[in-house]
Amino acid sequence: MILKRKDYLFVSIQFILFFCFIFDFGWPMNFSLPMQNIGLFIAVFGGIIITLALLQLNKNLSPFPTPKESASLLQNGLYKYMRHPIYTGIIVLFSGYSVFQNSVYKLLISVLLVILFYLKSNYEEQRLSQKFPDYKGYKDKTGRFFPRI
């Protein structure tokens, strides 16, 4: 599939937010040490989700929401439970690290990433539906960012 302007826009905003996350402007939350440790645990868990999802995605990996020409629809591993585990992992990692760092600023960036990933995944799912006729069935039975209960 041919990349469109939206593909570049979503990826650009995502990398700008990643870059902004590096900095902090001293808006502390004052979480207790046990809460910070929970935040660190959550961040590590997010990193594990990202790593597993990247390994499972393998040759289908692209930063753009439009699938590659050679892409196949994954419906196993983490992708059996959630349609966008990399986005999930990033959200969990950034949110947990924000708590660990006691940073309102970083938490705000995490919230902006949730909004971006929601919009990006909507566009991505339109493109996936065009490429894979059975995507609608997969979408109906699988959660977007978290497993359906």
Coordinates of C-alpha atoms in Angstrom, one line a residue, residues 1-4 6-7 65-69 71 73 122-136 139:
M1 CA 0.0 0.0 0.0
I2 CA 1.1 3.5 -0.7
L3 CA 2.0 5.7 2.3
K4 CA -0.2 8.8 2.6
K6 CA -1.5 10.9 7.4
D7 CA 1.1 8.1 7.8
P65 CA 0.1 2.7 10.2
T66 CA -0.3 1.6 6.6
P67 CA 0.7 -2.1 6.4
K68 CA 3.6 -3.2 4.2
E69 CA 2.8 -4.8 0.8
A71 CA 2.5 -7.9 5.5
L73 CA -2.3 -10.4 9.5
N122 CA -8.3 4.1 13.9
Y123 CA -6.5 5.1 10.7
E124 CA -4.4 1.9 10.8
E125 CA -7.5 -0.2 11.1
Q126 CA -9.0 1.4 8.1
R127 CA -5.9 0.5 6.1
L128 CA -5.8 -3.0 7.5
S129 CA -9.4 -3.5 6.6
Q130 CA -8.7 -2.6 3.0
K131 CA -5.8 -5.0 2.9
F132 CA -7.2 -8.0 4.8
P133 CA -10.8 -9.0 4.2
D134 CA -10.9 -11.0 7.5
Y135 CA -9.8 -8.0 9.6
K136 CA -13.3 -7.1 10.7
K139 CA -11.4 -6.7 15.2

